[in-house]
PDB file of C-alpha atoms in Angstrom:
ATOM      1  CA  MET Z   1     -34.271   9.680  -6.767  1.00 53.00           C
ATOM      2  CA  SER Z   2     -30.531  10.751  -7.965  1.00 75.00           C
ATOM      3  CA  PHE Z   3     -27.881  10.071  -6.047  1.00 85.00           C
ATOM      4  CA  ASN Z   4     -26.841  12.910  -3.261  1.00 88.00           C
ATOM      5  CA  ILE Z   5     -23.509  13.407  -1.617  1.00 88.00           C
ATOM      6  CA  ARG Z   6     -24.932  15.332   1.229  1.00 89.00           C
ATOM      7  CA  GLU Z   7     -27.388  12.635   2.105  1.00 91.00           C
ATOM      8  CA  TYR Z   8     -24.463   9.941   1.370  1.00 92.00           C
ATOM      9  CA  PHE Z   9     -22.253  11.490   3.837  1.00 92.00           C
ATOM     10  CA  ASP Z  10     -24.702  12.480   6.688  1.00 91.00           C
ATOM     11  CA  LYS Z  11     -25.589   8.912   6.655  1.00 91.00           C
ATOM     12  CA  LEU Z  12     -22.152   7.575   6.945  1.00 91.00           C
ATOM     13  CA  SER Z  13     -21.231  10.027   9.427  1.00 88.00           C
ATOM     14  CA  LYS Z  14     -23.916   8.742  12.035  1.00 87.00           C
ATOM     15  CA  GLY Z  15     -22.771   6.123  14.443  1.00 86.00           C
ATOM     16  CA  ASP Z  16     -19.627   5.502  16.396  1.00 92.00           C
ATOM     17  CA  VAL Z  17     -17.131   7.470  13.644  1.00 95.00           C
ATOM     18  CA  VAL Z  18     -13.331   7.712  14.375  1.00 94.00           C
ATOM     19  CA  LEU Z  19     -12.994   9.906  11.247  1.00 95.00           C
ATOM     20  CA  ALA Z  20     -15.148  11.447   8.307  1.00 96.00           C
ATOM     21  CA  TYR Z  21     -13.585  13.682   5.799  1.00 96.00           C
ATOM     22  CA  LYS Z  22     -15.049  14.431   2.178  1.00 94.00           C
ATOM     23  CA  GLY Z  23     -12.854  16.795  -0.127  1.00 94.00           C
ATOM     24  CA  SER Z  24      -9.743  16.901  -2.247  1.00 95.00           C
ATOM     25  CA  ILE Z  25      -7.435  13.976  -1.581  1.00 96.00           C
ATOM     26  CA  THR Z  26      -3.909  15.273  -1.628  1.00 95.00           C
ATOM     27  CA  SER Z  27      -0.813  13.474  -0.578  1.00 94.00           C
ATOM     28  CA  ASP Z  28      -0.956  16.141   2.392  1.00 95.00           C
ATOM     29  CA  LEU Z  29      -4.271  15.075   3.146  1.00 96.00           C
ATOM     30  CA  ILE Z  30      -3.137  11.593   3.422  1.00 96.00           C
ATOM     31  CA  ASN Z  31      -0.374  12.532   5.756  1.00 95.00           C
ATOM     32  CA  ASP Z  32      -2.927  14.397   8.083  1.00 96.00           C
ATOM     33  CA  VAL Z  33      -5.307  11.451   8.189  1.00 97.00           C
ATOM     34  CA  LEU Z  34      -2.607   8.702   8.823  1.00 96.00           C
ATOM     35  CA  GLU Z  35      -1.353  10.993  11.505  1.00 96.00           C
ATOM     36  CA  ALA Z  36      -4.609  11.716  13.234  1.00 96.00           C
ATOM     37  CA  VAL Z  37      -5.736   7.992  13.247  1.00 95.00           C
ATOM     38  CA  GLU Z  38      -2.451   6.801  14.681  1.00 93.00           C
ATOM     39  CA  LYS Z  39      -2.984   9.240  17.527  1.00 94.00           C
ATOM     40  CA  LYS Z  40      -6.548   8.121  18.089  1.00 93.00           C
ATOM     41  CA  LEU Z  41      -5.553   4.389  17.946  1.00 92.00           C
ATOM     42  CA  ASP Z  42      -2.733   5.165  20.646  1.00 90.00           C
ATOM     43  CA  GLU Z  43      -5.349   6.871  22.739  1.00 91.00           C
ATOM     44  CA  VAL Z  44      -7.651   3.920  22.887  1.00 88.00           C
ATOM     45  CA  ASN Z  45      -4.535   1.747  23.215  1.00 88.00           C
ATOM     46  CA  GLU Z  46      -5.730  -0.831  20.386  1.00 87.00           C
ATOM     47  CA  GLU Z  47      -4.081  -4.157  19.798  1.00 88.00           C
ATOM     48  CA  GLY Z  48      -1.038  -3.900  17.741  1.00 87.00           C
ATOM     49  CA  LYS Z  49      -2.086  -6.301  15.090  1.00 89.00           C
ATOM     50  CA  THR Z  50      -5.636  -4.390  14.539  1.00 92.00           C
ATOM     51  CA  ARG Z  51      -3.533  -0.944  14.566  1.00 92.00           C
ATOM     52  CA  LYS Z  52      -1.167  -2.353  11.863  1.00 93.00           C
ATOM     53  CA  LYS Z  53      -4.092  -3.753   9.698  1.00 95.00           C
ATOM     54  CA  LEU Z  54      -6.142  -0.959   9.893  1.00 96.00           C
ATOM     55  CA  TYR Z  55      -3.217   1.447   8.994  1.00 96.00           C
ATOM     56  CA  ASN Z  56      -2.162  -0.744   5.998  1.00 96.00           C
ATOM     57  CA  VAL Z  57      -5.908  -0.711   4.505  1.00 97.00           C
ATOM     58  CA  LEU Z  58      -6.171   3.141   5.196  1.00 97.00           C
ATOM     59  CA  VAL Z  59      -2.493   3.581   3.124  1.00 97.00           C
ATOM     60  CA  GLU Z  60      -3.995   1.497   0.295  1.00 96.00           C
ATOM     61  CA  SER Z  61      -7.520   2.728   0.085  1.00 96.00           C
ATOM     62  CA  LEU Z  62      -6.322   6.301   0.331  1.00 96.00           C
ATOM     63  CA  GLN Z  63      -3.639   5.760  -2.128  1.00 95.00           C
ATOM     64  CA  ASN Z  64      -5.916   3.944  -4.271  1.00 94.00           C
ATOM     65  CA  LEU Z  65      -8.260   7.073  -4.524  1.00 94.00           C
ATOM     66  CA  TYR Z  66      -5.344   9.519  -4.719  1.00 93.00           C
ATOM     67  CA  HIS Z  67      -4.022   7.381  -7.851  1.00 90.00           C
ATOM     68  CA  HIS Z  68      -7.408   6.817  -9.574  1.00 88.00           C
ATOM     69  CA  ILE Z  69      -9.718   9.917  -8.755  1.00 88.00           C
ATOM     70  CA  GLU Z  70     -10.879  12.210 -11.552  1.00 80.00           C
ATOM     71  CA  GLU Z  71      -9.119  15.571 -11.310  1.00 78.00           C
ATOM     72  CA  THR Z  72     -12.290  17.402 -12.280  1.00 75.00           C
ATOM     73  CA  HIS Z  73     -15.990  16.138 -12.602  1.00 77.00           C
ATOM     74  CA  GLU Z  74     -17.617  17.559 -15.757  1.00 76.00           C
ATOM     75  CA  GLY Z  75     -21.301  17.632 -15.573  1.00 75.00           C
ATOM     76  CA  ILE Z  76     -21.628  17.097 -11.903  1.00 78.00           C
ATOM     77  CA  GLU Z  77     -23.777  19.958 -10.584  1.00 72.00           C
ATOM     78  CA  GLU Z  78     -22.866  20.271  -6.776  1.00 75.00           C
ATOM     79  CA  GLU Z  79     -19.921  22.085  -6.006  1.00 79.00           C
ATOM     80  CA  LEU Z  80     -16.893  19.784  -5.404  1.00 83.00           C
ATOM     81  CA  ASP Z  81     -13.406  20.062  -4.460  1.00 87.00           C
ATOM     82  CA  PRO Z  82     -10.948  18.973  -7.082  1.00 87.00           C
ATOM     83  CA  LYS Z  83      -9.795  15.134  -6.880  1.00 91.00           C
ATOM     84  CA  PHE Z  84     -12.890  14.734  -4.606  1.00 93.00           C
ATOM     85  CA  GLY Z  85     -13.156  11.857  -2.569  1.00 95.00           C
ATOM     86  CA  VAL Z  86     -14.692  10.693   0.855  1.00 96.00           C
ATOM     87  CA  LEU Z  87     -13.313   9.011   3.787  1.00 97.00           C
ATOM     88  CA  VAL Z  88     -14.908   7.530   6.867  1.00 97.00           C
ATOM     89  CA  ILE Z  89     -13.544   5.217   9.595  1.00 96.00           C
ATOM     90  CA  ALA Z  90     -16.128   3.768  11.802  1.00 96.00           C
ATOM     91  CA  ARG Z  91     -16.555   1.455  14.588  1.00 93.00           C
ATOM     92  CA  GLU Z  92     -19.158  -1.343  14.624  1.00 89.00           C
ATOM     93  CA  ASP Z  93     -19.807  -4.344  16.728  1.00 88.00           C
ATOM     94  CA  GLY Z  94     -16.286  -4.078  17.824  1.00 86.00           C
ATOM     95  CA  GLU Z  95     -14.765  -4.096  14.328  1.00 92.00           C
ATOM     96  CA  TYR Z  96     -13.227  -1.035  12.393  1.00 95.00           C
ATOM     97  CA  LYS Z  97     -15.015  -0.418   9.003  1.00 96.00           C
ATOM     98  CA  VAL Z  98     -13.180   1.902   6.175  1.00 97.00           C
ATOM     99  CA  ILE Z  99     -15.163   3.214   3.595  1.00 97.00           C
ATOM    100  CA  THR Z 100     -14.381   5.167   0.795  1.00 97.00           C
ATOM    101  CA  GLY Z 101     -16.396   6.920  -1.972  1.00 96.00           C
ATOM    102  CA  ASN Z 102     -15.518   8.758  -5.281  1.00 95.00           C
ATOM    103  CA  PHE Z 103     -17.113   9.382  -8.744  1.00 93.00           C
ATOM    104  CA  VAL Z 104     -15.997   7.000 -11.351  1.00 93.00           C
ATOM    105  CA  ASN Z 105     -16.413   7.580 -15.020  1.00 92.00           C
ATOM    106  CA  SER Z 106     -19.093   5.218 -16.379  1.00 92.00           C
ATOM    107  CA  SER Z 107     -16.756   3.684 -18.674  1.00 92.00           C
ATOM    108  CA  LYS Z 108     -14.639   2.147 -16.010  1.00 92.00           C
ATOM    109  CA  ILE Z 109     -17.191   0.639 -14.159  1.00 94.00           C
ATOM    110  CA  LYS Z 110     -17.133  -2.697 -15.751  1.00 95.00           C
ATOM    111  CA  PHE Z 111     -13.587  -3.100 -15.215  1.00 93.00           C
ATOM    112  CA  LEU Z 112     -13.664  -2.202 -11.646  1.00 93.00           C
ATOM    113  CA  LYS Z 113     -16.626  -4.327 -10.753  1.00 96.00           C
ATOM    114  CA  GLU Z 114     -15.054  -7.285 -12.503  1.00 95.00           C
ATOM    115  CA  LYS Z 115     -11.696  -6.829 -10.671  1.00 95.00           C
ATOM    116  CA  ILE Z 116     -13.355  -6.788  -7.223  1.00 96.00           C
ATOM    117  CA  ASP Z 117     -15.880  -9.734  -8.154  1.00 97.00           C
ATOM    118  CA  LYS Z 118     -12.748 -11.557  -9.338  1.00 96.00           C
ATOM    119  CA  ILE Z 119     -10.923 -10.634  -5.884  1.00 97.00           C
ATOM    120  CA  ASN Z 120     -13.874 -11.684  -3.940  1.00 97.00           C
ATOM    121  CA  SER Z 121     -14.120 -15.192  -5.269  1.00 98.00           C
ATOM    122  CA  LEU Z 122     -10.733 -15.878  -4.232  1.00 97.00           C
ATOM    123  CA  ASN Z 123      -9.764 -17.869  -1.131  1.00 97.00           C
ATOM    124  CA  LYS Z 124      -6.573 -17.023   1.058  1.00 96.00           C
ATOM    125  CA  ASP Z 125      -3.937 -18.813  -1.144  1.00 97.00           C
ATOM    126  CA  GLU Z 126      -5.317 -17.761  -4.299  1.00 97.00           C
ATOM    127  CA  LEU Z 127      -5.020 -14.228  -3.559  1.00 97.00           C
ATOM    128  CA  LYS Z 128      -1.604 -14.784  -2.200  1.00 97.00           C
ATOM    129  CA  ASP Z 129      -0.736 -16.092  -5.777  1.00 96.00           C
ATOM    130  CA  MET Z 130      -2.992 -13.382  -7.711  1.00 95.00           C
ATOM    131  CA  TYR Z 131      -0.809 -10.897  -5.459  1.00 95.00           C
ATOM    132  CA  LYS Z 132       2.726 -12.523  -6.362  1.00 95.00           C
ATOM    133  CA  PHE Z 133       1.751 -12.802  -9.892  1.00 94.00           C
ATOM    134  CA  ILE Z 134       0.843  -8.924 -10.203  1.00 93.00           C
ATOM    135  CA  LEU Z 135       4.173  -8.078  -8.086  1.00 93.00           C
ATOM    136  CA  ASN Z 136       6.201 -10.157 -10.269  1.00 92.00           C
ATOM    137  CA  HIS Z 137       4.856  -9.351 -13.679  1.00 89.00           C
ATOM    138  CA  GLN Z 138       3.033  -5.704 -13.994  1.00 80.00           C
ATOM    139  CA  LYS Z 139       4.760  -2.582 -14.207  1.00 77.00           C
ATOM    140  CA  LEU Z 140       3.833   0.221 -12.003  1.00 71.00           C
ATOM    141  CA  SER Z 141       2.140   3.166 -13.822  1.00 72.00           C
ATOM    142  CA  ALA Z 142       3.808   6.182 -14.090  1.00 67.00           C
ATOM    143  CA  LYS Z 143       1.809   7.858 -11.059  1.00 65.00           C
ATOM    144  CA  GLY Z 144       3.213   4.619  -8.967  1.00 62.00           C
ATOM    145  CA  GLY Z 145       0.033   2.842  -8.816  1.00 66.00           C
ATOM    146  CA  GLY Z 146       0.356  -1.001  -9.276  1.00 68.00           C
ATOM    147  CA  GLY Z 147      -2.625  -2.615  -9.447  1.00 84.00           C
ATOM    148  CA  LEU Z 148      -2.346  -4.463  -5.762  1.00 93.00           C
ATOM    149  CA  GLY Z 149      -3.891  -1.891  -3.521  1.00 94.00           C
ATOM    150  CA  LEU Z 150      -7.364  -4.099  -3.610  1.00 96.00           C
ATOM    151  CA  VAL Z 151      -5.811  -7.587  -3.473  1.00 96.00           C
ATOM    152  CA  ASP Z 152      -3.459  -6.591  -0.676  1.00 97.00           C
ATOM    153  CA  ILE Z 153      -6.494  -5.167   1.156  1.00 97.00           C
ATOM    154  CA  ALA Z 154      -8.620  -8.333   0.656  1.00 97.00           C
ATOM    155  CA  ARG Z 155      -5.489 -10.398   1.496  1.00 96.00           C
ATOM    156  CA  LYS Z 156      -4.642  -8.558   4.967  1.00 95.00           C
ATOM    157  CA  THR Z 157      -8.216  -8.173   6.198  1.00 96.00           C
ATOM    158  CA  GLY Z 158      -9.447 -11.677   4.983  1.00 96.00           C
ATOM    159  CA  THR Z 159     -12.787 -10.066   4.569  1.00 96.00           C
ATOM    160  CA  LYS Z 160     -14.915  -9.453   1.464  1.00 97.00           C
ATOM    161  CA  LEU Z 161     -14.802  -6.152  -0.528  1.00 97.00           C
ATOM    162  CA  VAL Z 162     -18.448  -4.620  -0.213  1.00 97.00           C
ATOM    163  CA  TYR Z 163     -18.822  -2.131  -2.921  1.00 97.00           C
ATOM    164  CA  SER Z 164     -22.117  -0.349  -4.357  1.00 96.00           C
ATOM    165  CA  PHE Z 165     -22.118   1.895  -7.618  1.00 96.00           C
ATOM    166  CA  TYR Z 166     -24.796   4.570  -7.475  1.00 94.00           C
ATOM    167  CA  ASN Z 167     -25.800   6.083 -10.539  1.00 92.00           C
ATOM    168  CA  TYR Z 168     -25.342   9.692 -10.866  1.00 89.00           C
ATOM    169  CA  ASN Z 169     -25.834  11.097 -14.270  1.00 88.00           C
ATOM    170  CA  ASP Z 170     -24.925   9.767 -17.695  1.00 87.00           C
ATOM    171  CA  ASN Z 171     -21.193  10.194 -17.411  1.00 89.00           C
ATOM    172  CA  TYR Z 172     -20.745   9.140 -13.638  1.00 91.00           C
ATOM    173  CA  TYR Z 173     -21.335   6.664 -11.046  1.00 93.00           C
ATOM    174  CA  PHE Z 174     -20.547   7.250  -7.513  1.00 94.00           C
ATOM    175  CA  PHE Z 175     -18.462   4.233  -5.935  1.00 96.00           C
ATOM    176  CA  ASN Z 176     -18.765   3.206  -2.583  1.00 97.00           C
ATOM    177  CA  LEU Z 177     -16.384   0.647  -1.022  1.00 97.00           C
ATOM    178  CA  GLU Z 178     -16.469  -0.730   2.265  1.00 97.00           C
ATOM    179  CA  ILE Z 179     -13.658  -2.866   4.020  1.00 97.00           C
ATOM    180  CA  LYS Z 180     -14.121  -4.542   7.484  1.00 96.00           C
ATOM    181  CA  ILE Z 181     -10.900  -5.012   9.514  1.00 94.00           C
TER     182      ILE Z 181
ATOM    183  CA  MET R   1      31.821   4.338  -4.603  1.00 89.00           C
ATOM    184  CA  GLU R   2      29.872   6.873  -2.797  1.00 94.00           C
ATOM    185  CA  PRO R   3      27.515   5.565  -0.235  1.00 97.00           C
ATOM    186  CA  ILE R   4      23.724   6.463  -0.035  1.00 97.00           C
ATOM    187  CA  LEU R   5      22.661   7.776   3.397  1.00 98.00           C
ATOM    188  CA  ILE R   6      19.031   8.783   3.703  1.00 98.00           C
ATOM    189  CA  GLU R   7      17.278   9.746   6.866  1.00 98.00           C
ATOM    190  CA  GLY R   8      13.865   8.397   7.497  1.00 97.00           C
ATOM    191  CA  THR R   9      10.564  10.399   7.126  1.00 95.00           C
ATOM    192  CA  PRO R  10       6.899   9.419   7.898  1.00 93.00           C
ATOM    193  CA  LYS R  11       6.838   8.066   4.479  1.00 95.00           C
ATOM    194  CA  THR R  12      10.202   6.973   3.263  1.00 97.00           C
ATOM    195  CA  PRO R  13      12.525   4.705   5.194  1.00 98.00           C
ATOM    196  CA  SER R  14      16.042   5.415   6.244  1.00 98.00           C
ATOM    197  CA  VAL R  15      18.476   4.042   3.704  1.00 98.00           C
ATOM    198  CA  LYS R  16      22.163   2.844   4.157  1.00 98.00           C
ATOM    199  CA  PHE R  17      23.962   1.522   1.081  1.00 98.00           C
ATOM    200  CA  ASP R  18      27.482   1.157   1.864  1.00 97.00           C
ATOM    201  CA  SER R  19      29.984  -0.658  -0.759  1.00 97.00           C
ATOM    202  CA  GLU R  20      32.875  -0.388   1.443  1.00 96.00           C
ATOM    203  CA  LYS R  21      31.264  -2.697   4.081  1.00 97.00           C
ATOM    204  CA  GLY R  22      29.168  -4.443   1.762  1.00 97.00           C
ATOM    205  CA  VAL R  23      26.054  -3.560   3.864  1.00 98.00           C
ATOM    206  CA  ILE R  24      22.431  -2.563   2.570  1.00 98.00           C
ATOM    207  CA  GLU R  25      19.906  -1.214   4.786  1.00 98.00           C
ATOM    208  CA  ILE R  26      16.255  -0.498   4.486  1.00 98.00           C
ATOM    209  CA  LYS R  27      14.589   0.476   7.719  1.00 98.00           C
ATOM    210  CA  GLY R  28      11.589   2.382   9.027  1.00 97.00           C
ATOM    211  CA  ARG R  29       7.993   3.300   6.748  1.00 97.00           C
ATOM    212  CA  SER R  30       7.616   3.095   2.903  1.00 98.00           C
ATOM    213  CA  ILE R  31       4.592   4.567   2.090  1.00 97.00           C
ATOM    214  CA  PRO R  32       5.069   7.112  -0.476  1.00 96.00           C
ATOM    215  CA  GLU R  33       2.370   7.713  -3.465  1.00 92.00           C
ATOM    216  CA  ASN R  34       4.928   7.391  -5.912  1.00 88.00           C
ATOM    217  CA  SER R  35       7.739   4.996  -4.796  1.00 93.00           C
ATOM    218  CA  ILE R  36       9.560   5.226  -8.102  1.00 92.00           C
ATOM    219  CA  GLU R  37      11.079   8.450  -7.465  1.00 93.00           C
ATOM    220  CA  PHE R  38      12.372   7.318  -4.068  1.00 96.00           C
ATOM    221  CA  TYR R  39      13.671   3.798  -5.260  1.00 97.00           C
ATOM    222  CA  LYS R  40      14.976   4.716  -8.386  1.00 96.00           C
ATOM    223  CA  PRO R  41      18.502   5.993  -7.130  1.00 97.00           C
ATOM    224  CA  LEU R  42      18.804   2.910  -4.991  1.00 98.00           C
ATOM    225  CA  VAL R  43      18.245   0.346  -7.795  1.00 97.00           C
ATOM    226  CA  ASP R  44      20.781   2.419  -9.883  1.00 97.00           C
ATOM    227  CA  TRP R  45      23.314   2.450  -7.060  1.00 98.00           C
ATOM    228  CA  LEU R  46      22.810  -1.434  -6.999  1.00 98.00           C
ATOM    229  CA  GLU R  47      23.214  -1.807 -10.648  1.00 97.00           C
ATOM    230  CA  TYR R  48      26.439  -0.002 -10.191  1.00 97.00           C
ATOM    231  CA  TYR R  49      27.547  -1.921  -7.278  1.00 97.00           C
ATOM    232  CA  ALA R  50      26.768  -5.076  -9.010  1.00 97.00           C
ATOM    233  CA  LYS R  51      29.717  -4.569 -11.349  1.00 96.00           C
ATOM    234  CA  ASN R  52      31.896  -4.886  -8.698  1.00 95.00           C
ATOM    235  CA  PRO R  53      30.699  -6.255  -5.381  1.00 97.00           C
ATOM    236  CA  LEU R  54      32.358  -7.254  -2.421  1.00 97.00           C
ATOM    237  CA  LYS R  55      32.520 -11.155  -1.861  1.00 96.00           C
ATOM    238  CA  LYS R  56      29.804 -11.108   0.685  1.00 97.00           C
ATOM    239  CA  THR R  57      26.812  -8.438   0.889  1.00 98.00           C
ATOM    240  CA  LEU R  58      24.552  -8.317   3.653  1.00 98.00           C
ATOM    241  CA  VAL R  59      21.216  -6.804   3.418  1.00 98.00           C
ATOM    242  CA  ASN R  60      19.141  -5.965   6.491  1.00 98.00           C
ATOM    243  CA  VAL R  61      15.485  -5.033   5.616  1.00 98.00           C
ATOM    244  CA  GLN R  62      13.692  -3.664   8.590  1.00 98.00           C
ATOM    245  CA  LEU R  63      10.235  -2.132   7.648  1.00 97.00           C
ATOM    246  CA  GLU R  64       7.332  -1.295  10.224  1.00 95.00           C
ATOM    247  CA  TYR R  65       4.833  -0.886   7.045  1.00 96.00           C
ATOM    248  CA  PHE R  66       5.117  -0.324   3.206  1.00 96.00           C
ATOM    249  CA  ASN R  67       2.493  -0.093   0.631  1.00 96.00           C
ATOM    250  CA  THR R  68       1.891  -1.797  -2.490  1.00 95.00           C
ATOM    251  CA  SER R  69       3.657   0.795  -4.566  1.00 93.00           C
ATOM    252  CA  SER R  70       6.999   0.111  -2.549  1.00 95.00           C
ATOM    253  CA  SER R  71       6.499  -3.444  -2.817  1.00 95.00           C
ATOM    254  CA  LYS R  72       7.057  -3.626  -6.697  1.00 94.00           C
ATOM    255  CA  CYS R  73      10.402  -1.216  -5.992  1.00 95.00           C
ATOM    256  CA  ILE R  74      11.615  -3.414  -3.061  1.00 97.00           C
ATOM    257  CA  LEU R  75      11.295  -6.393  -5.743  1.00 97.00           C
ATOM    258  CA  ASP R  76      13.159  -4.054  -8.283  1.00 96.00           C
ATOM    259  CA  VAL R  77      16.299  -3.757  -5.433  1.00 98.00           C
ATOM    260  CA  PHE R  78      16.000  -7.594  -4.625  1.00 98.00           C
ATOM    261  CA  LYS R  79      16.538  -8.251  -8.356  1.00 97.00           C
ATOM    262  CA  LYS R  80      19.696  -6.716  -8.388  1.00 98.00           C
ATOM    263  CA  LEU R  81      20.780  -8.584  -5.602  1.00 98.00           C
ATOM    264  CA  GLU R  82      19.735 -11.644  -7.252  1.00 98.00           C
ATOM    265  CA  ALA R  83      22.159 -10.578 -10.161  1.00 97.00           C
ATOM    266  CA  ILE R  84      24.810 -10.068  -7.588  1.00 98.00           C
ATOM    267  CA  HIS R  85      24.127 -13.567  -6.190  1.00 98.00           C
ATOM    268  CA  LYS R  86      23.906 -15.581  -9.307  1.00 97.00           C
ATOM    269  CA  ALA R  87      27.674 -14.184 -10.398  1.00 96.00           C
ATOM    270  CA  ASN R  88      28.803 -16.190  -7.503  1.00 96.00           C
ATOM    271  CA  HIS R  89      28.847 -13.595  -4.877  1.00 97.00           C
ATOM    272  CA  ASP R  90      27.110 -14.325  -1.210  1.00 98.00           C
ATOM    273  CA  VAL R  91      24.199 -12.134  -0.523  1.00 98.00           C
ATOM    274  CA  ILE R  92      21.910 -12.685   2.107  1.00 98.00           C
ATOM    275  CA  ILE R  93      18.789 -10.770   2.857  1.00 98.00           C
ATOM    276  CA  ASN R  94      17.438 -10.541   6.677  1.00 98.00           C
ATOM    277  CA  TRP R  95      13.974  -9.764   6.791  1.00 98.00           C
ATOM    278  CA  TYR R  96      12.867  -8.206  10.441  1.00 98.00           C
ATOM    279  CA  TYR R  97       9.527  -8.507  11.272  1.00 97.00           C
ATOM    280  CA  GLU R  98       7.851  -7.628  14.678  1.00 94.00           C
ATOM    281  CA  GLU R  99       6.621 -10.380  16.863  1.00 91.00           C
ATOM    282  CA  ASP R 100       2.892 -10.187  16.135  1.00 87.00           C
ATOM    283  CA  ASP R 101       3.168  -9.094  12.643  1.00 93.00           C
ATOM    284  CA  GLU R 102       2.287 -12.082  10.361  1.00 94.00           C
ATOM    285  CA  ASP R 103       1.553 -10.029   7.611  1.00 95.00           C
ATOM    286  CA  MET R 104       5.169  -8.565   7.590  1.00 97.00           C
ATOM    287  CA  LEU R 105       6.349 -11.998   7.774  1.00 97.00           C
ATOM    288  CA  GLU R 106       4.113 -13.323   4.887  1.00 97.00           C
ATOM    289  CA  ALA R 107       5.407 -10.580   2.720  1.00 97.00           C
ATOM    290  CA  GLY R 108       9.166 -11.501   3.193  1.00 98.00           C
ATOM    291  CA  GLU R 109       8.129 -15.092   2.463  1.00 97.00           C
ATOM    292  CA  ASP R 110       6.501 -13.654  -1.019  1.00 97.00           C
ATOM    293  CA  TYR R 111       9.712 -12.166  -2.026  1.00 98.00           C
ATOM    294  CA  GLU R 112      11.729 -15.104  -0.946  1.00 98.00           C
ATOM    295  CA  SER R 113       9.828 -17.338  -2.959  1.00 97.00           C
ATOM    296  CA  ILE R 114      10.423 -14.992  -6.017  1.00 97.00           C
ATOM    297  CA  ILE R 115      13.772 -14.209  -5.494  1.00 97.00           C
ATOM    298  CA  ARG R 116      16.676 -16.781  -5.557  1.00 96.00           C
ATOM    299  CA  VAL R 117      18.667 -15.411  -2.790  1.00 97.00           C
ATOM    300  CA  PRO R 118      18.818 -16.921   0.665  1.00 97.00           C
ATOM    301  CA  PHE R 119      16.456 -15.133   3.133  1.00 98.00           C
ATOM    302  CA  LYS R 120      16.611 -14.902   6.868  1.00 98.00           C
ATOM    303  CA  MET R 121      13.307 -14.513   8.725  1.00 98.00           C
ATOM    304  CA  ILE R 122      14.319 -12.317  11.764  1.00 98.00           C
ATOM    305  CA  GLU R 123      11.497 -11.969  14.680  1.00 97.00           C
ATOM    306  CA  ILE R 124      11.905  -8.772  16.719  1.00 95.00           C
ATOM    307  CA  GLY R 125      10.608  -8.984  20.072  1.00 85.00           C
ATOM    308  CA  ASP R 126       8.832  -6.152  22.060  1.00 66.00           C
TER     309      ASP R 126
END
């Protein structure tokens, strides 16, 4: 059975959801999400440390989407907003979970998978070394991406990145990334 | 040379670069999608300042949040300061972090290990 966005999103939106969004990932959207989440964390009086980690993860994961998302999705039959992405923040067993989803061109899967597997294989000190190496040796892309987002997320949360790729058609996979804070 | 004075926004920090006092300050949040636009003028300013710096330059960095895009630009700022220090001028970087914010302290230590300028880690209480 092929991957269905609506079913995927409905499933994610169940449970203790802080925020669920699907649509264009723009700079304004990122501002709105960050502001809304800060307000909610204030309301529930969330601990400073958790608040900061969640905020950092949100910034990096949303900006990862923003930098890497495909502008348009050729050959995808469902009607999608340009720069389409999914963001869900949920609470589960006293922890926060940030889930992002976006279509990724099949040609990029291998690189992405290897990068995440590599990050997941490293311990705290190795992640620190990797972060510092990229920081010091890699140039920012024209869009301002630095290849550091996922490393930073893994380092700050201390948890493994959980991911899946759902095959959509010959050209696209849907990339689901789950981050526990 | 003209100082740089920039007010903070929800995504960019407040900035005060003053060549007459030799004080460089970056405070607040630095989370723009593309940080190059924001930091380029600051790095250029420092390059110019480096030609004729004061005997002592005091740098205060007090960030609540910064993203990975900014982290590279902040390193570029520090590299300019390192050049000033290397040319036998005093430079000290005060890196402020909130009491419970180990991640921010660690970020400061990362820079300290890369940049050859004296750092002072300063904890801010509530």
